[in-house]
Steps between C-alpha positions, in 0.01 A plus 500: 500500500222368718448681830273409788350801679368490854329762713271521797266763636567361851838669478367805686497295824858375458713557812815592306331713232702805608818320388361432155284741301258784578240377247178328600608164366819314429554352151763235438614375159694177466647347188367155413842342570612723787533198729784379276684830543451481876641145507806612303548792739476269804760269344732795434452624857614160630813499280608862446822401321305314228494812281875543543554146375260563212686817403827309492371211290201595286502875448838493325361264237202723426727803487712318242189420294393865510847607390496254210153624400617861505336600833160472340197279459457165328523520123205265443131514590264238646588269784624198297735722299627683808553162669708386203702821507564458873598134449753604236644758740529235773663255258751764386577597860554138606720430197712808576540379861607153384752653260644719776523211747620218273654693213423464131704184426367297793143613427529394135655167602217429747237600243652265241509216755134565582409485132395862468 
């Protein structure tokens, strides 16, 4: 993790120093990509119900994946392998949804018509 560190010895003349720290200087550390986090926070502040919508739509899917994986970590190592494992989980989840919505017979019929 790359951090940027800032400090100034001119801090002793700061007008609001009493609200901050009793030390002789103020040190600030910022993550390299902290501006991205701030942008996300501003967007969430503008639409506070966005997380509620996300919980209803996305979080359930990831909870299902965790349940299928036994509440644990990925079984593979290295990013390409983990990506493949995640893709298989997504494929299985989507297939289960199709089977629940259309039913087995209609799904098989549509797959045969599509040439699968």
